[in-house]
PDB file of C-alpha atoms in Angstrom:
ATOM      1  CA  ASP A   1     -22.802  13.203   9.536  1.00 60.00           C
ATOM      2  CA  ASN A   2     -21.896  13.002   5.647  1.00 62.00           C
ATOM      3  CA  THR A   3     -25.235  14.811   4.731  1.00 59.00           C
ATOM      4  CA  TYR A   4     -26.136  18.451   3.497  1.00 59.00           C
ATOM      5  CA  ASN A   5     -29.468  19.984   2.730  1.00 64.00           C
ATOM      6  CA  GLY A   6     -29.216  22.005  -0.679  1.00 64.00           C
ATOM      7  CA  ASN A   7     -32.966  22.931  -0.754  1.00 66.00           C
ATOM      8  CA  ASN A   8     -33.792  25.662   1.941  1.00 63.00           C
ATOM      9  CA  GLY A   9     -36.820  24.663   3.682  1.00 61.00           C
ATOM     10  CA  SER A  10     -36.589  21.007   3.040  1.00 64.00           C
ATOM     11  CA  TYR A  11     -36.724  18.447   5.789  1.00 71.00           C
ATOM     12  CA  SER A  12     -34.648  15.848   4.090  1.00 74.00           C
ATOM     13  CA  CYS A  13     -30.895  15.989   3.308  1.00 79.00           C
ATOM     14  CA  ASP A  14     -28.852  14.167   0.610  1.00 73.00           C
ATOM     15  CA  SER A  15     -25.558  12.233   1.194  1.00 74.00           C
ATOM     16  CA  CYS A  16     -22.175  13.186  -0.073  1.00 72.00           C
ATOM     17  CA  ASP A  17     -20.942  11.176  -2.765  1.00 71.00           C
ATOM     18  CA  SER A  18     -18.943   7.978  -1.908  1.00 70.00           C
ATOM     19  CA  GLY A  19     -15.633   8.673  -0.564  1.00 68.00           C
ATOM     20  CA  LYS A  20     -16.655  12.072   0.716  1.00 71.00           C
ATOM     21  CA  PHE A  21     -17.470  13.507   4.249  1.00 68.00           C
ATOM     22  CA  ILE A  22     -18.237  16.753   6.202  1.00 66.00           C
ATOM     23  CA  VAL A  23     -16.159  17.225   9.129  1.00 61.00           C
ATOM     24  CA  SER A  24     -17.992  19.825  10.958  1.00 55.00           C
ATOM     25  CA  ASP A  25     -21.180  19.636  12.989  1.00 58.00           C
ATOM     26  CA  GLU A  26     -22.266  23.248  12.367  1.00 63.00           C
ATOM     27  CA  ALA A  27     -25.506  23.283  10.449  1.00 58.00           C
ATOM     28  CA  SER A  28     -24.137  26.273   8.193  1.00 56.00           C
ATOM     29  CA  ASP A  29     -21.494  23.665   6.966  1.00 53.00           C
ATOM     30  CA  HIS A  30     -23.938  21.304   5.703  1.00 61.00           C
ATOM     31  CA  ALA A  31     -25.638  23.622   3.076  1.00 59.00           C
ATOM     32  CA  SER A  32     -24.498  22.237  -0.047  1.00 63.00           C
ATOM     33  CA  ALA A  33     -22.655  19.253  -1.906  1.00 66.00           C
ATOM     34  CA  ASP A  34     -19.587  21.821  -2.355  1.00 71.00           C
ATOM     35  CA  GLN A  35     -19.134  21.172   1.465  1.00 71.00           C
ATOM     36  CA  CYS A  36     -18.346  17.620   0.920  1.00 74.00           C
ATOM     37  CA  SER A  37     -14.543  16.912   1.153  1.00 77.00           C
ATOM     38  CA  SER A  38     -12.591  14.009   0.018  1.00 80.00           C
ATOM     39  CA  CYS A  39      -9.309  12.356   1.423  1.00 86.00           C
ATOM     40  CA  SER A  40      -6.110  13.053  -0.556  1.00 89.00           C
ATOM     41  CA  PRO A  41      -3.971  10.293  -2.244  1.00 94.00           C
ATOM     42  CA  GLY A  42      -2.179   8.333   0.483  1.00 95.00           C
ATOM     43  CA  TYR A  43      -5.195   8.401   2.674  1.00 93.00           C
ATOM     44  CA  TYR A  44      -8.407   6.493   2.680  1.00 92.00           C
ATOM     45  CA  LEU A  45     -11.779   7.309   4.191  1.00 87.00           C
ATOM     46  CA  LYS A  46     -12.414   5.646   7.462  1.00 86.00           C
ATOM     47  CA  GLY A  47     -15.811   6.804   8.994  1.00 79.00           C
ATOM     48  CA  THR A  48     -15.429  10.501   8.883  1.00 75.00           C
ATOM     49  CA  ASP A  49     -11.540  10.460   9.096  1.00 83.00           C
ATOM     50  CA  CYS A  50      -8.798  10.413   6.463  1.00 89.00           C
ATOM     51  CA  GLU A  51      -6.183   7.778   7.668  1.00 93.00           C
ATOM     52  CA  ILE A  52      -2.887   7.135   6.028  1.00 95.00           C
ATOM     53  CA  CYS A  53      -2.789   3.448   4.284  1.00 95.00           C
ATOM     54  CA  GLY A  54      -0.949   0.861   6.271  1.00 92.00           C
ATOM     55  CA  ILE A  55       2.227  -1.450   5.364  1.00 91.00           C
ATOM     56  CA  GLY A  56       2.042  -2.676   1.831  1.00 90.00           C
ATOM     57  CA  GLU A  57      -0.851  -0.398   0.764  1.00 94.00           C
ATOM     58  CA  TYR A  58      -1.283   2.642  -1.207  1.00 96.00           C
ATOM     59  CA  VAL A  59      -4.030   5.112  -2.502  1.00 95.00           C
ATOM     60  CA  ALA A  60      -3.309   6.607  -5.920  1.00 95.00           C
ATOM     61  CA  SER A  61      -6.454   9.099  -6.133  1.00 91.00           C
ATOM     62  CA  SER A  62      -8.569  11.072  -3.978  1.00 88.00           C
ATOM     63  CA  GLY A  63     -11.841  10.014  -2.220  1.00 84.00           C
ATOM     64  CA  GLN A  64     -11.150   6.176  -1.710  1.00 87.00           C
ATOM     65  CA  ALA A  65     -12.773   4.383   0.851  1.00 86.00           C
ATOM     66  CA  SER A  66     -10.131   1.577   1.216  1.00 92.00           C
ATOM     67  CA  CYS A  67      -6.429   1.112   0.155  1.00 95.00           C
ATOM     68  CA  ASP A  68      -4.871  -0.976  -2.692  1.00 95.00           C
ATOM     69  CA  SER A  69      -2.454  -3.576  -2.039  1.00 94.00           C
ATOM     70  CA  CYS A  70       1.077  -3.519  -3.509  1.00 93.00           C
ATOM     71  CA  PRO A  71       1.371  -6.295  -6.351  1.00 92.00           C
ATOM     72  CA  THR A  72       2.546  -9.730  -5.231  1.00 89.00           C
ATOM     73  CA  GLY A  73       6.355  -9.336  -4.004  1.00 88.00           C
ATOM     74  CA  GLY A  74       5.913  -5.665  -3.434  1.00 90.00           C
ATOM     75  CA  TYR A  75       6.181  -3.864  -0.174  1.00 89.00           C
ATOM     76  CA  ILE A  76       5.809  -0.218   1.470  1.00 91.00           C
ATOM     77  CA  ALA A  77       7.311  -0.576   4.687  1.00 86.00           C
ATOM     78  CA  ASP A  78       6.120   2.545   6.194  1.00 90.00           C
ATOM     79  CA  ASN A  79       3.339   1.918   8.681  1.00 88.00           C
ATOM     80  CA  ALA A  80       0.919   4.670   8.224  1.00 91.00           C
ATOM     81  CA  THR A  81       3.276   7.478   9.342  1.00 93.00           C
ATOM     82  CA  ASN A  82       3.894   9.255   5.927  1.00 95.00           C
ATOM     83  CA  ALA A  83       0.940   9.556   3.248  1.00 95.00           C
ATOM     84  CA  THR A  84       3.631  10.586   0.526  1.00 96.00           C
ATOM     85  CA  LEU A  85       4.881   6.910   0.885  1.00 96.00           C
ATOM     86  CA  HIS A  86       1.467   5.500   0.147  1.00 96.00           C
ATOM     87  CA  ASP A  87       0.180   7.797  -2.724  1.00 96.00           C
ATOM     88  CA  SER A  88       1.227   5.702  -5.720  1.00 96.00           C
ATOM     89  CA  LEU A  89       1.787   2.151  -7.030  1.00 96.00           C
ATOM     90  CA  ASN A  90       5.396   3.547  -7.715  1.00 96.00           C
ATOM     91  CA  ASP A  91       5.683   3.680  -3.871  1.00 96.00           C
ATOM     92  CA  CYS A  92       5.768  -0.172  -3.706  1.00 95.00           C
ATOM     93  CA  LYS A  93       9.443  -1.530  -3.480  1.00 93.00           C
ATOM     94  CA  PHE A  94      10.638  -4.735  -4.760  1.00 94.00           C
ATOM     95  CA  CYS A  95      13.450  -7.061  -3.330  1.00 93.00           C
ATOM     96  CA  PRO A  96      16.440  -7.416  -5.934  1.00 95.00           C
ATOM     97  CA  ALA A  97      17.144 -10.534  -7.656  1.00 97.00           C
ATOM     98  CA  GLY A  98      18.911 -13.018  -5.522  1.00 97.00           C
ATOM     99  CA  SER A  99      16.671 -12.290  -2.497  1.00 95.00           C
ATOM    100  CA  TYR A 100      12.872 -12.626  -1.903  1.00 94.00           C
ATOM    101  CA  LEU A 101      10.248 -10.834   0.162  1.00 91.00           C
ATOM    102  CA  SER A 102       9.825 -12.938   3.177  1.00 84.00           C
ATOM    103  CA  ASP A 103       7.200 -10.920   4.857  1.00 75.00           C
ATOM    104  CA  ALA A 104       5.240  -8.619   3.070  1.00 57.00           C
ATOM    105  CA  ASN A 105       2.768  -8.067   6.244  1.00 62.00           C
ATOM    106  CA  THR A 106       5.311  -6.647   8.404  1.00 65.00           C
ATOM    107  CA  GLY A 107       7.127  -4.416   6.129  1.00 62.00           C
ATOM    108  CA  ARG A 108      10.362  -4.637   4.049  1.00 67.00           C
ATOM    109  CA  THR A 109      11.934  -7.967   4.704  1.00 80.00           C
ATOM    110  CA  CYS A 110      14.175  -8.894   1.906  1.00 90.00           C
ATOM    111  CA  THR A 111      15.967 -11.953   2.521  1.00 92.00           C
ATOM    112  CA  VAL A 112      19.004 -13.362   0.351  1.00 95.00           C
ATOM    113  CA  CYS A 113      18.342 -16.831  -0.995  1.00 96.00           C
ATOM    114  CA  GLY A 114      19.882 -19.587   1.175  1.00 94.00           C
ATOM    115  CA  SER A 115      22.300 -22.334   0.177  1.00 94.00           C
ATOM    116  CA  GLY A 116      21.280 -24.404  -2.781  1.00 95.00           C
ATOM    117  CA  LYS A 117      18.801 -21.684  -3.988  1.00 96.00           C
ATOM    118  CA  TYR A 118      18.559 -18.658  -6.405  1.00 96.00           C
ATOM    119  CA  VAL A 119      16.110 -16.472  -7.720  1.00 96.00           C
ATOM    120  CA  ALA A 120      16.605 -14.662 -11.005  1.00 96.00           C
ATOM    121  CA  SER A 121      14.265 -11.596 -11.061  1.00 96.00           C
ATOM    122  CA  SER A 122      13.288  -9.245  -8.396  1.00 94.00           C
ATOM    123  CA  GLY A 123       9.960  -8.794  -6.703  1.00 92.00           C
ATOM    124  CA  GLN A 124       9.649 -12.389  -5.809  1.00 94.00           C
ATOM    125  CA  THR A 125       8.366 -14.169  -2.788  1.00 91.00           C
ATOM    126  CA  SER A 126      10.345 -17.408  -2.548  1.00 94.00           C
ATOM    127  CA  CYS A 127      13.699 -18.829  -4.018  1.00 96.00           C
ATOM    128  CA  ASP A 128      14.073 -21.580  -6.801  1.00 96.00           C
ATOM    129  CA  SER A 129      16.296 -24.737  -5.837  1.00 96.00           C
ATOM    130  CA  CYS A 130      19.113 -25.360  -7.822  1.00 96.00           C
ATOM    131  CA  PRO A 131      18.712 -28.248 -10.366  1.00 96.00           C
ATOM    132  CA  ALA A 132      19.921 -31.738  -9.362  1.00 95.00           C
ATOM    133  CA  GLY A 133      23.266 -32.158  -9.367  1.00 93.00           C
ATOM    134  CA  LYS A 134      24.000 -28.453  -9.064  1.00 93.00           C
ATOM    135  CA  TYR A 135      24.747 -26.235  -5.637  1.00 90.00           C
ATOM    136  CA  ASN A 136      25.119 -23.084  -4.401  1.00 91.00           C
ATOM    137  CA  ALA A 137      27.173 -23.115  -1.188  1.00 90.00           C
ATOM    138  CA  ASP A 138      26.823 -19.453  -0.132  1.00 92.00           C
ATOM    139  CA  LYS A 139      24.942 -19.302   3.103  1.00 91.00           C
ATOM    140  CA  SER A 140      22.898 -16.118   2.415  1.00 91.00           C
ATOM    141  CA  THR A 141      25.560 -13.591   2.643  1.00 92.00           C
ATOM    142  CA  ASP A 142      25.212 -11.881  -0.772  1.00 94.00           C
ATOM    143  CA  ALA A 143      22.208 -11.613  -3.216  1.00 95.00           C
ATOM    144  CA  SER A 144      24.652 -11.193  -6.162  1.00 95.00           C
ATOM    145  CA  LEU A 145      25.627 -14.880  -5.493  1.00 95.00           C
ATOM    146  CA  HIS A 146      21.902 -16.134  -5.962  1.00 96.00           C
ATOM    147  CA  ASP A 147      20.652 -14.041  -8.792  1.00 97.00           C
ATOM    148  CA  SER A 148      21.067 -16.499 -11.634  1.00 96.00           C
ATOM    149  CA  LEU A 149      20.891 -20.205 -12.377  1.00 96.00           C
ATOM    150  CA  ASP A 150      24.486 -19.959 -13.402  1.00 95.00           C
ATOM    151  CA  ASP A 151      25.229 -19.291  -9.552  1.00 95.00           C
ATOM    152  CA  CYS A 152      24.361 -22.950  -8.907  1.00 94.00           C
TER     153      CYS A 152
END
């Protein structure tokens, strides 16, 4: 119950601010708004529990009811085991040039571009095809062989 009674003798309760909760069921722990708590960065409020964000998600500030997703091409591979890996946008990692993020939903899967493809910048979700008449024969062995149009 996320309510408290700050007025002695009153039969009505006030709710904790959004993103805050009271864990205890003891009446004495529901006496004022000061007893409302919020989840720390890296955690979000799910019911009355603080949960660590999942794969590809983070929370940078206290008291959030949901997690933010990494930007397109970004990932956090940890699956809700370590809150410090989910407490900042800076926790989002990006695949290097020459590779792309092939599955953001299951964590880090940076895949080197295949034959005839390249990607010149980091954080991409697909590779570009070499222009007509050009080709890259490498079969996904080394990202540095796929990180520039000059590799075609």
